[in-house]
PDB file of C-alpha atoms and ligand atoms in Angstrom:
ATOM      1  CA  MET A   6       0.028  -0.038  -0.062  1.00  0.00           C
ATOM      2  CA  PRO A   7       1.374   3.569  -0.910  1.00  0.00           C
ATOM      3  CA  LEU A   8       2.040   5.869   1.960  1.00  0.00           C
ATOM      4  CA  LYS A   9      -0.738   8.494   1.875  1.00  0.00           C
ATOM      5  CA  LEU A  10       0.645  11.935   2.181  1.00  0.00           C
ATOM      6  CA  ALA A  11      -1.161  15.374   2.650  1.00  0.00           C
ATOM      7  CA  ILE A  12       0.768  18.558   1.883  1.00  0.00           C
ATOM      8  CA  MET A  13      -0.042  21.898   3.452  1.00  0.00           C
ATOM      9  CA  ILE A  14       0.828  25.151   1.897  1.00  0.00           C
ATOM     10  CA  SER A  15       0.263  28.903   1.879  1.00  0.00           C
ATOM     11  CA  GLY A  16       2.075  30.119  -1.155  1.00  0.00           C
ATOM     12  CA  ARG A  17       3.724  29.373  -4.563  1.00  0.00           C
ATOM     13  CA  GLY A  18       4.111  25.520  -3.614  1.00  0.00           C
ATOM     14  CA  SER A  19       7.484  24.703  -5.397  1.00  0.00           C
ATOM     15  CA  ASN A  20       8.273  22.137  -2.577  1.00  0.00           C
ATOM     16  CA  MET A  21       4.752  20.946  -2.963  1.00  0.00           C
ATOM     17  CA  GLU A  22       5.243  20.306  -6.599  1.00  0.00           C
ATOM     18  CA  ALA A  23       8.562  18.610  -6.066  1.00  0.00           C
ATOM     19  CA  LEU A  24       6.830  16.173  -3.628  1.00  0.00           C
ATOM     20  CA  ILE A  25       3.913  15.468  -6.011  1.00  0.00           C
ATOM     21  CA  ARG A  26       6.302  14.774  -8.881  1.00  0.00           C
ATOM     22  CA  TYR A  27       8.384  12.554  -6.808  1.00  0.00           C
ATOM     23  CA  ALA A  28       5.345  10.459  -5.409  1.00  0.00           C
ATOM     24  CA  GLN A  29       4.162  10.165  -9.149  1.00  0.00           C
ATOM     25  CA  ARG A  30       7.236   8.189  -9.997  1.00  0.00           C
ATOM     26  CA  ASP A  31       6.610   4.361 -10.410  1.00  0.00           C
ATOM     27  CA  ASP A  32       9.234   3.329  -8.084  1.00  0.00           C
ATOM     28  CA  VAL A  33       7.986   5.519  -5.131  1.00  0.00           C
ATOM     29  CA  PRO A  34       5.306   4.008  -3.006  1.00  0.00           C
ATOM     30  CA  ALA A  35       3.494   7.205  -2.033  1.00  0.00           C
ATOM     31  CA  GLU A  36       0.367   8.953  -2.842  1.00  0.00           C
ATOM     32  CA  VAL A  37      -0.442  12.626  -2.400  1.00  0.00           C
ATOM     33  CA  VAL A  38      -4.050  12.335  -1.393  1.00  0.00           C
ATOM     34  CA  LEU A  39      -4.695  16.008  -0.532  1.00  0.00           C
ATOM     35  CA  VAL A  40      -3.159  19.387  -0.953  1.00  0.00           C
ATOM     36  CA  LEU A  41      -4.482  21.654   1.799  1.00  0.00           C
ATOM     37  CA  ALA A  42      -4.107  25.486   1.747  1.00  0.00           C
ATOM     38  CA  ASP A  43      -5.156  28.083   4.353  1.00  0.00           C
ATOM     39  CA  ARG A  44      -5.797  30.662   1.675  1.00  0.00           C
ATOM     40  CA  LYS A  45      -6.140  30.851  -2.094  1.00  0.00           C
ATOM     41  CA  ALA A  46      -2.584  29.937  -2.566  1.00  0.00           C
ATOM     42  CA  LYS A  47      -0.804  29.947  -5.956  1.00  0.00           C
ATOM     43  CA  GLY A  48       0.177  26.359  -5.357  1.00  0.00           C
ATOM     44  CA  ILE A  49      -3.502  25.279  -5.268  1.00  0.00           C
ATOM     45  CA  GLU A  50      -3.634  25.639  -9.094  1.00  0.00           C
ATOM     46  CA  THR A  51      -0.447  23.751  -9.731  1.00  0.00           C
ATOM     47  CA  ALA A  52      -1.937  20.915  -7.542  1.00  0.00           C
ATOM     48  CA  SER A  53      -5.076  20.859  -9.288  1.00  0.00           C
ATOM     49  CA  ASN A  54      -3.344  20.677 -12.647  1.00  0.00           C
ATOM     50  CA  LEU A  55      -1.261  17.788 -11.503  1.00  0.00           C
ATOM     51  CA  GLY A  56      -4.663  15.969 -10.748  1.00  0.00           C
ATOM     52  CA  ILE A  57      -4.283  16.248  -6.824  1.00  0.00           C
ATOM     53  CA  LYS A  58      -7.466  16.788  -4.750  1.00  0.00           C
ATOM     54  CA  ILE A  59      -7.454  20.139  -2.964  1.00  0.00           C
ATOM     55  CA  ALA A  60      -9.013  21.841  -0.112  1.00  0.00           C
ATOM     56  CA  ILE A  61      -9.018  25.242   1.537  1.00  0.00           C
ATOM     57  CA  HIS A  62      -9.447  25.637   5.251  1.00  0.00           C
ATOM     58  CA  ASP A  63      -8.251  28.188   7.591  1.00  0.00           C
ATOM     59  CA  ASP A  64      -9.621  26.559  10.785  1.00  0.00           C
ATOM     60  CA  GLU A  65      -8.282  23.476  12.549  1.00  0.00           C
ATOM     61  CA  ASP A  66     -11.523  21.633  12.712  1.00  0.00           C
ATOM     62  CA  GLY A  67     -11.868  21.952   8.941  1.00  0.00           C
ATOM     63  CA  ILE A  68      -8.205  20.791   8.369  1.00  0.00           C
ATOM     64  CA  ARG A  69      -8.689  17.721  10.624  1.00  0.00           C
ATOM     65  CA  ALA A  70     -11.893  16.719   8.829  1.00  0.00           C
ATOM     66  CA  ALA A  71     -10.140  17.144   5.574  1.00  0.00           C
ATOM     67  CA  LEU A  72      -7.014  15.146   6.535  1.00  0.00           C
ATOM     68  CA  GLU A  73      -9.315  12.345   8.027  1.00  0.00           C
ATOM     69  CA  SER A  74     -11.447  12.011   4.981  1.00  0.00           C
ATOM     70  CA  ALA A  75      -8.422  11.846   2.643  1.00  0.00           C
ATOM     71  CA  GLN A  76      -7.109   9.243   5.086  1.00  0.00           C
ATOM     72  CA  ALA A  77      -3.661  11.017   5.086  1.00  0.00           C
ATOM     73  CA  GLU A  78      -1.055   9.180   7.142  1.00  0.00           C
ATOM     74  CA  VAL A  79       1.698  11.746   7.070  1.00  0.00           C
ATOM     75  CA  ILE A  80       1.484  15.469   6.600  1.00  0.00           C
ATOM     76  CA  PHE A  81       3.986  17.648   5.070  1.00  0.00           C
ATOM     77  CA  LEU A  82       4.124  21.351   5.767  1.00  0.00           C
ATOM     78  CA  ALA A  83       5.600  23.159   2.759  1.00  0.00           C
ATOM     79  CA  GLY A  84       5.693  26.971   3.042  1.00  0.00           C
ATOM     80  CA  TYR A  85       2.692  26.617   5.429  1.00  0.00           C
ATOM     81  CA  MET A  86       2.548  30.016   7.235  1.00  0.00           C
ATOM     82  CA  ARG A  87      -0.113  29.531   9.940  1.00  0.00           C
ATOM     83  CA  ILE A  88       0.980  28.464  13.433  1.00  0.00           C
ATOM     84  CA  LEU A  89      -0.745  25.191  14.298  1.00  0.00           C
ATOM     85  CA  SER A  90      -2.025  24.724  17.837  1.00  0.00           C
ATOM     86  CA  ARG A  91      -0.315  22.664  20.488  1.00  0.00           C
ATOM     87  CA  GLN A  92      -3.151  20.213  20.487  1.00  0.00           C
ATOM     88  CA  PHE A  93      -2.819  19.845  16.732  1.00  0.00           C
ATOM     89  CA  CYS A  94       0.877  19.351  16.935  1.00  0.00           C
ATOM     90  CA  ASP A  95       0.578  16.808  19.840  1.00  0.00           C
ATOM     91  CA  ASP A  96      -2.205  14.706  17.997  1.00  0.00           C
ATOM     92  CA  TYR A  97      -0.219  14.389  14.906  1.00  0.00           C
ATOM     93  CA  HIS A  98       3.218  14.100  16.547  1.00  0.00           C
ATOM     94  CA  GLY A  99       5.422  11.756  14.600  1.00  0.00           C
ATOM     95  CA  ARG A 100       3.474  12.260  11.380  1.00  0.00           C
ATOM     96  CA  LEU A 101       3.840  16.055  10.856  1.00  0.00           C
ATOM     97  CA  PHE A 102       6.887  17.362   9.067  1.00  0.00           C
ATOM     98  CA  ASN A 103       8.170  20.700   7.958  1.00  0.00           C
ATOM     99  CA  ILE A 104      11.037  21.994   5.703  1.00  0.00           C
ATOM    100  CA  HIS A 105      12.853  25.068   6.762  1.00  0.00           C
ATOM    101  CA  PRO A 106      15.382  27.188   4.791  1.00  0.00           C
ATOM    102  CA  SER A 107      18.235  27.212   7.282  1.00  0.00           C
ATOM    103  CA  LEU A 108      20.363  24.667   9.160  1.00  0.00           C
ATOM    104  CA  LEU A 109      18.253  24.464  12.376  1.00  0.00           C
ATOM    105  CA  PRO A 110      18.427  25.294  15.192  1.00  0.00           C
ATOM    106  CA  ARG A 111      20.136  28.277  13.518  1.00  0.00           C
ATOM    107  CA  HIS A 112      17.900  30.885  12.082  1.00  0.00           C
ATOM    108  CA  LYS A 113      14.439  29.874  12.981  1.00  0.00           C
ATOM    109  CA  GLY A 114      11.535  31.909  11.524  1.00  0.00           C
ATOM    110  CA  LEU A 115      11.665  34.243   8.527  1.00  0.00           C
ATOM    111  CA  ASP A 116      14.387  36.140   6.551  1.00  0.00           C
ATOM    112  CA  THR A 117      16.835  33.070   7.134  1.00  0.00           C
ATOM    113  CA  HIS A 118      19.028  33.931   3.947  1.00  0.00           C
ATOM    114  CA  ALA A 119      19.554  37.609   5.020  1.00  0.00           C
ATOM    115  CA  ARG A 120      20.290  36.542   8.597  1.00  0.00           C
ATOM    116  CA  ALA A 121      22.701  33.915   7.672  1.00  0.00           C
ATOM    117  CA  ILE A 122      24.720  36.559   5.642  1.00  0.00           C
ATOM    118  CA  ALA A 123      24.294  39.125   8.279  1.00  0.00           C
ATOM    119  CA  ALA A 124      25.860  36.566  10.780  1.00  0.00           C
ATOM    120  CA  LYS A 125      28.725  35.973   8.519  1.00  0.00           C
ATOM    121  CA  ASP A 126      27.881  32.216   8.476  1.00  0.00           C
ATOM    122  CA  SER A 127      30.119  30.215   6.063  1.00  0.00           C
ATOM    123  CA  ILE A 128      27.655  27.391   5.520  1.00  0.00           C
ATOM    124  CA  HIS A 129      23.793  27.471   5.280  1.00  0.00           C
ATOM    125  CA  GLY A 130      21.240  25.155   3.888  1.00  0.00           C
ATOM    126  CA  CYS A 131      17.968  23.617   4.623  1.00  0.00           C
ATOM    127  CA  SER A 132      16.524  21.242   7.219  1.00  0.00           C
ATOM    128  CA  VAL A 133      13.495  18.798   7.492  1.00  0.00           C
ATOM    129  CA  HIS A 134      12.266  18.372  10.966  1.00  0.00           C
ATOM    130  CA  LEU A 135       9.331  16.961  12.935  1.00  0.00           C
ATOM    131  CA  VAL A 136       6.783  19.538  13.986  1.00  0.00           C
ATOM    132  CA  SER A 137       6.302  20.354  17.692  1.00  0.00           C
ATOM    133  CA  LYS A 138       4.620  22.996  19.588  1.00  0.00           C
ATOM    134  CA  ASP A 139       7.721  25.199  19.319  1.00  0.00           C
ATOM    135  CA  MET A 140       7.872  27.010  15.871  1.00  0.00           C
ATOM    136  CA  ASP A 141      10.931  25.395  13.760  1.00  0.00           C
ATOM    137  CA  GLY A 142      11.834  23.656  16.938  1.00  0.00           C
ATOM    138  CA  GLY A 143      11.042  19.935  16.546  1.00  0.00           C
ATOM    139  CA  PRO A 144      13.760  17.301  16.093  1.00  0.00           C
ATOM    140  CA  VAL A 145      15.865  17.675  12.976  1.00  0.00           C
ATOM    141  CA  LEU A 146      15.862  14.675  10.818  1.00  0.00           C
ATOM    142  CA  ASN A 147      18.109  15.725   7.873  1.00  0.00           C
ATOM    143  CA  GLN A 148      19.690  18.627   6.318  1.00  0.00           C
ATOM    144  CA  LEU A 149      21.502  19.615   3.140  1.00  0.00           C
ATOM    145  CA  LEU A 150      24.363  22.212   3.293  1.00  0.00           C
ATOM    146  CA  LEU A 151      26.009  24.669   0.922  1.00  0.00           C
ATOM    147  CA  LYS A 152      28.910  27.216   1.179  1.00  0.00           C
ATOM    148  CA  ILE A 153      28.074  30.790   1.336  1.00  0.00           C
ATOM    149  CA  HIS A 154      30.064  32.762  -1.254  1.00  0.00           C
ATOM    150  CA  PRO A 155      31.331  36.329  -0.451  1.00  0.00           C
ATOM    151  CA  GLN A 156      29.263  37.456  -3.457  1.00  0.00           C
ATOM    152  CA  ASP A 157      26.067  35.726  -2.375  1.00  0.00           C
ATOM    153  CA  THR A 158      22.973  37.969  -1.580  1.00  0.00           C
ATOM    154  CA  PRO A 159      19.751  36.833   0.133  1.00  0.00           C
ATOM    155  CA  GLU A 160      18.304  36.291  -3.444  1.00  0.00           C
ATOM    156  CA  THR A 161      21.070  34.102  -4.694  1.00  0.00           C
ATOM    157  CA  LEU A 162      21.101  32.078  -1.496  1.00  0.00           C
ATOM    158  CA  ALA A 163      17.342  31.679  -1.702  1.00  0.00           C
ATOM    159  CA  GLU A 164      17.603  30.265  -5.051  1.00  0.00           C
ATOM    160  CA  ARG A 165      20.415  27.766  -4.372  1.00  0.00           C
ATOM    161  CA  VAL A 166      18.841  26.646  -0.989  1.00  0.00           C
ATOM    162  CA  LEU A 167      15.424  26.195  -2.754  1.00  0.00           C
ATOM    163  CA  ALA A 168      17.132  23.809  -5.162  1.00  0.00           C
ATOM    164  CA  LEU A 169      18.413  21.725  -2.218  1.00  0.00           C
ATOM    165  CA  GLU A 170      14.908  21.891  -0.662  1.00  0.00           C
ATOM    166  CA  HIS A 171      13.448  20.246  -3.725  1.00  0.00           C
ATOM    167  CA  LYS A 172      15.869  17.256  -3.216  1.00  0.00           C
ATOM    168  CA  LEU A 173      15.713  17.118   0.688  1.00  0.00           C
ATOM    169  CA  TYR A 174      11.949  16.846   1.004  1.00  0.00           C
ATOM    170  CA  PRO A 175      11.400  14.187  -1.642  1.00  0.00           C
ATOM    171  CA  SER A 176      14.217  12.270  -0.001  1.00  0.00           C
ATOM    172  CA  LEU A 177      12.484  12.293   3.405  1.00  0.00           C
ATOM    173  CA  LEU A 178       9.358  11.151   1.683  1.00  0.00           C
ATOM    174  CA  GLY A 179      11.178   8.342   0.015  1.00  0.00           C
ATOM    175  CA  ASP A 180      12.671   7.282   3.389  1.00  0.00           C
ATOM    176  CA  LEU A 181       9.257   7.065   4.976  1.00  0.00           C
ATOM    177  CA  ALA A 182       7.429   5.505   2.004  1.00  0.00           C
ATOM    178  CA  LYS A 183       9.980   2.798   1.241  1.00  0.00           C
ATOM    179  CA  LYS A 184      10.272   1.139   4.635  1.00  0.00           C
ATOM    180  CA  ASP A 185       7.668  -0.999   6.331  1.00  0.00           C
ATOM    181  CA  GLY A 186       6.917  -0.871  10.097  1.00  0.00           C
ATOM    182  CA  ASN A 187       5.923   2.032  12.164  1.00  0.00           C
ATOM    183  CA  LEU A 188       6.798   5.697  11.542  1.00  0.00           C
ATOM    184  CA  PRO A 189       8.979   6.532  14.395  1.00  0.00           C
ATOM    185  CA  LEU A 190      11.322   3.585  13.297  1.00  0.00           C
ATOM    186  CA  HIS A 191      11.514   5.166   9.781  1.00  0.00           C
ATOM    187  CA  ILE A 192      12.318   8.634  11.253  1.00  0.00           C
ATOM    188  CA  GLU A 193      15.296   7.068  13.283  1.00  0.00           C
ATOM    189  CA  LEU A 194      16.525   5.419  10.135  1.00  0.00           C
ATOM    190  CA  ALA A 195      16.095   8.470   8.069  1.00  0.00           C
ATOM    191  CA  GLY A 196      18.008  10.309  10.828  1.00  0.00           C
ATOM    192  CA  LEU A 197      21.143  12.555  10.680  1.00  0.00           C
ATOM    193  CA  ASN A 198      23.389  11.081   7.919  1.00  0.00           C
TER     194      ASN A 198
HETATM  195  C1  GRF B 225      10.498  27.258   1.394  1.00  0.00           C
HETATM  196  O1  GRF B 225      11.687  28.101   1.458  1.00  0.00           O
HETATM  197  C2  GRF B 225      10.291  26.582   2.718  1.00  0.00           C
HETATM  198  O2  GRF B 225      11.512  25.997   3.361  1.00  0.00           O
HETATM  199  C3  GRF B 225       9.644  27.583   3.735  1.00  0.00           C
HETATM  200  O3  GRF B 225       8.800  28.347   2.810  1.00  0.00           O
HETATM  201  C4  GRF B 225       9.327  28.278   1.511  1.00  0.00           C
HETATM  202  C5  GRF B 225       8.255  27.765   0.627  1.00  0.00           C
HETATM  203  O4  GRF B 225       8.433  27.808  -0.756  1.00  0.00           O
HETATM  204  N1  GRF B 225       9.003  26.970   4.808  1.00  0.00           N
HETATM  205  P1  GRF B 225       7.412  26.916  -1.690  1.00  0.00           P
HETATM  206  O5  GRF B 225       5.951  27.506  -1.555  1.00  0.00           O
HETATM  207  O6  GRF B 225       7.521  25.651  -1.477  1.00  0.00           O
HETATM  208  O7  GRF B 225       7.819  27.430  -3.139  1.00  0.00           O
END
Protein backbone atom coordinates (compact mmCIF):
# COMPACT_ATOMS: atom_id res chain seq x y z
CA MET A 1 0.00 0.00 0.00
CA PRO A 2 1.38 3.43 -0.89
CA LEU A 3 2.00 5.87 1.95
CA LYS A 4 -0.79 8.46 1.93
CA LEU A 5 0.55 11.97 2.15
CA ALA A 6 -1.15 15.35 2.61
CA ILE A 7 0.75 18.58 1.87
CA MET A 8 -0.18 21.86 3.54
CA ILE A 9 0.76 25.13 1.80
CA SER A 10 0.18 28.88 1.92
CA GLY A 11 2.08 30.09 -1.14
CA ARG A 12 3.67 29.25 -4.46
CA GLY A 13 4.10 25.54 -3.64
CA SER A 14 7.39 24.69 -5.32
CA ASN A 15 8.24 22.16 -2.60
CA MET A 16 4.72 20.79 -2.93
CA GLU A 17 5.26 20.33 -6.66
CA ALA A 18 8.59 18.55 -6.07
CA LEU A 19 6.83 16.17 -3.64
CA ILE A 20 3.92 15.50 -6.01
CA ARG A 21 6.23 14.76 -8.94
CA TYR A 22 8.38 12.50 -6.78
CA ALA A 23 5.35 10.58 -5.45
CA GLN A 24 4.11 10.12 -9.02
CA ARG A 25 7.22 8.11 -9.94
CA ASP A 26 6.54 4.42 -10.42
CA ASP A 27 9.27 3.39 -8.00
CA VAL A 28 7.98 5.50 -5.09
CA PRO A 29 5.22 3.89 -3.00
CA ALA A 30 3.59 7.16 -1.98
CA GLU A 31 0.42 8.94 -2.98
CA VAL A 32 -0.43 12.61 -2.45
CA VAL A 33 -4.06 12.31 -1.33
CA LEU A 34 -4.62 15.99 -0.55
CA VAL A 35 -3.15 19.46 -0.88
CA LEU A 36 -4.57 21.69 1.80
CA ALA A 37 -4.14 25.47 1.82
CA ASP A 38 -5.16 28.04 4.41
CA ARG A 39 -5.85 30.63 1.68
CA LYS A 40 -6.16 30.88 -2.09
CA ALA A 41 -2.49 29.97 -2.55
CA LYS A 42 -0.81 29.93 -5.95
CA GLY A 43 0.18 26.29 -5.40
CA ILE A 44 -3.46 25.22 -5.34
CA GLU A 45 -3.69 25.69 -9.10
CA THR A 46 -0.48 23.74 -9.66
CA ALA A 47 -1.77 20.87 -7.51
CA SER A 48 -5.06 20.84 -9.32
CA ASN A 49 -3.32 20.76 -12.71
CA LEU A 50 -1.34 17.76 -11.50
CA GLY A 51 -4.58 15.93 -10.69
CA ILE A 52 -4.38 16.23 -6.90
CA LYS A 53 -7.39 16.72 -4.65
CA ILE A 54 -7.36 20.18 -3.07
CA ALA A 55 -9.07 21.88 -0.14
CA ILE A 56 -8.92 25.30 1.51
CA HIS A 57 -9.46 25.61 5.27
CA ASP A 58 -8.21 28.21 7.71
CA ASP A 59 -9.58 26.54 10.85
CA GLU A 60 -8.24 23.43 12.52
CA ASP A 61 -11.59 21.64 12.62
CA GLY A 62 -11.82 21.97 8.86
CA ILE A 63 -8.21 20.87 8.46
CA ARG A 64 -8.70 17.80 10.66
CA ALA A 65 -11.87 16.78 8.82
CA ALA A 66 -10.16 17.12 5.42
CA LEU A 67 -7.11 15.13 6.55
CA GLU A 68 -9.30 12.42 7.98
CA SER A 69 -11.54 12.11 4.96
CA ALA A 70 -8.47 11.88 2.69
CA GLN A 71 -7.05 9.24 5.10
CA ALA A 72 -3.70 11.01 5.19
CA GLU A 73 -1.06 9.06 7.12
CA VAL A 74 1.64 11.71 7.06
CA ILE A 75 1.47 15.48 6.62
CA PHE A 76 4.19 17.61 5.06
CA LEU A 77 4.06 21.36 5.72
CA ALA A 78 5.56 23.12 2.69
CA GLY A 79 5.62 26.90 3.06
CA TYR A 80 2.65 26.73 5.44
CA MET A 81 2.52 30.10 7.21
CA ARG A 82 -0.08 29.54 9.92
CA ILE A 83 0.97 28.46 13.42
CA LEU A 84 -0.71 25.18 14.34
CA SER A 85 -2.04 24.74 17.87
CA ARG A 86 -0.23 22.73 20.52
CA GLN A 87 -3.12 20.24 20.49
CA PHE A 88 -2.85 19.75 16.75
CA CYS A 89 0.94 19.27 16.94
CA ASP A 90 0.53 16.76 19.78
CA ASP A 91 -2.23 14.83 18.02
CA TYR A 92 -0.18 14.48 14.83
CA HIS A 93 3.21 14.12 16.49
CA GLY A 94 5.53 11.80 14.55
CA ARG A 95 3.46 12.19 11.37
CA LEU A 96 3.79 15.94 10.85
CA PHE A 97 6.90 17.30 9.10
CA ASN A 98 8.21 20.68 7.99
CA ILE A 99 10.95 22.01 5.74
CA HIS A 100 12.84 25.12 6.74
CA PRO A 101 15.38 27.18 4.76
CA SER A 102 18.23 27.19 7.29
CA LEU A 103 20.42 24.80 9.22
CA LEU A 104 18.21 24.49 12.29
CA PRO A 105 18.46 25.25 15.14
CA ARG A 106 20.16 28.27 13.52
CA HIS A 107 17.85 30.94 12.07
CA LYS A 108 14.37 29.83 13.04
CA GLY A 109 11.56 31.99 11.62
CA LEU A 110 11.67 34.29 8.59
CA ASP A 111 14.38 35.98 6.47
CA THR A 112 16.81 33.15 7.04
CA HIS A 113 19.05 33.93 4.05
CA ALA A 114 19.59 37.58 4.96
CA ARG A 115 20.24 36.57 8.57
CA ALA A 116 22.79 33.92 7.56
CA ILE A 117 24.68 36.56 5.54
CA ALA A 118 24.43 39.15 8.32
CA ALA A 119 25.76 36.61 10.81
CA LYS A 120 28.72 35.93 8.45
CA ASP A 121 27.87 32.23 8.41
CA SER A 122 30.12 30.25 6.09
CA ILE A 123 27.63 27.44 5.60
CA HIS A 124 23.89 27.49 5.18
CA GLY A 125 21.23 25.13 3.87
CA CYS A 126 17.88 23.58 4.66
CA SER A 127 16.43 21.21 7.24
CA VAL A 128 13.54 18.79 7.51
CA HIS A 129 12.19 18.29 11.00
CA LEU A 130 9.34 16.88 13.01
CA VAL A 131 6.84 19.57 13.94
CA SER A 132 6.38 20.25 17.63
CA LYS A 133 4.60 23.02 19.48
CA ASP A 134 7.74 25.20 19.30
CA MET A 135 7.98 26.93 15.92
CA ASP A 136 10.80 25.41 13.82
CA GLY A 137 11.85 23.66 17.03
CA GLY A 138 11.07 19.93 16.58
CA PRO A 139 13.80 17.31 16.13
CA VAL A 140 15.83 17.74 12.95
CA LEU A 141 15.78 14.65 10.73
CA ASN A 142 18.06 15.62 7.87
CA GLN A 143 19.80 18.62 6.31
CA LEU A 144 21.51 19.64 3.07
CA LEU A 145 24.32 22.17 3.23
CA LEU A 146 25.99 24.67 0.92
CA LYS A 147 28.82 27.17 1.24
CA ILE A 148 28.00 30.86 1.35
CA HIS A 149 30.15 32.70 -1.22
CA PRO A 150 31.34 36.29 -0.63
CA GLN A 151 29.21 37.48 -3.56
CA ASP A 152 26.01 35.79 -2.31
CA THR A 153 22.93 37.92 -1.68
CA PRO A 154 19.71 36.82 0.08
CA GLU A 155 18.26 36.27 -3.42
CA THR A 156 21.07 34.06 -4.73
CA LEU A 157 21.05 32.08 -1.50
CA ALA A 158 17.27 31.68 -1.66
CA GLU A 159 17.58 30.23 -5.15
CA ARG A 160 20.42 27.85 -4.27
CA VAL A 161 18.82 26.69 -1.01
CA LEU A 162 15.46 26.15 -2.73
CA ALA A 163 17.13 23.80 -5.21
CA LEU A 164 18.40 21.80 -2.22
CA GLU A 165 14.95 21.84 -0.61
CA HIS A 166 13.52 20.23 -3.73
CA LYS A 167 15.90 17.29 -3.15
CA LEU A 168 15.68 17.10 0.63
CA TYR A 169 11.90 16.91 1.07
CA PRO A 170 11.34 14.18 -1.57
CA SER A 171 14.22 12.26 -0.02
CA LEU A 172 12.46 12.29 3.36
CA LEU A 173 9.28 11.12 1.66
CA GLY A 174 11.23 8.30 0.01
CA ASP A 175 12.69 7.24 3.37
CA LEU A 176 9.24 7.17 4.94
CA ALA A 177 7.49 5.47 2.03
CA LYS A 178 10.02 2.80 1.18
CA LYS A 179 10.25 1.21 4.60
CA ASP A 180 7.71 -0.99 6.36
CA GLY A 181 6.90 -0.80 10.04
CA ASN A 182 5.90 2.07 12.23
CA LEU A 183 6.77 5.64 11.43
CA PRO A 184 8.99 6.52 14.41
CA LEU A 185 11.31 3.71 13.30
CA HIS A 186 11.45 5.18 9.80
CA ILE A 187 12.35 8.54 11.25
CA GLU A 188 15.25 7.11 13.20
CA LEU A 189 16.54 5.40 10.09
CA ALA A 190 16.11 8.55 8.01
CA GLY A 191 18.16 10.33 10.72
CA LEU A 192 21.17 12.57 10.61
CA ASN A 193 23.29 11.08 7.87
C1 LIG B 1 10.50 27.30 1.43
O1 LIG B 1 11.70 28.00 1.48
C2 LIG B 1 10.29 26.52 2.71
O2 LIG B 1 11.48 26.03 3.25
C3 LIG B 1 9.71 27.55 3.64
O3 LIG B 1 8.85 28.31 2.82
C4 LIG B 1 9.30 28.25 1.48
C5 LIG B 1 8.16 27.73 0.66
O4 LIG B 1 8.41 27.77 -0.71
N1 LIG B 1 9.07 26.92 4.78
P1 LIG B 1 7.44 27.00 -1.70
O5 LIG B 1 6.02 27.50 -1.45
O6 LIG B 1 7.56 25.54 -1.42
O7 LIG B 1 7.91 27.36 -3.07
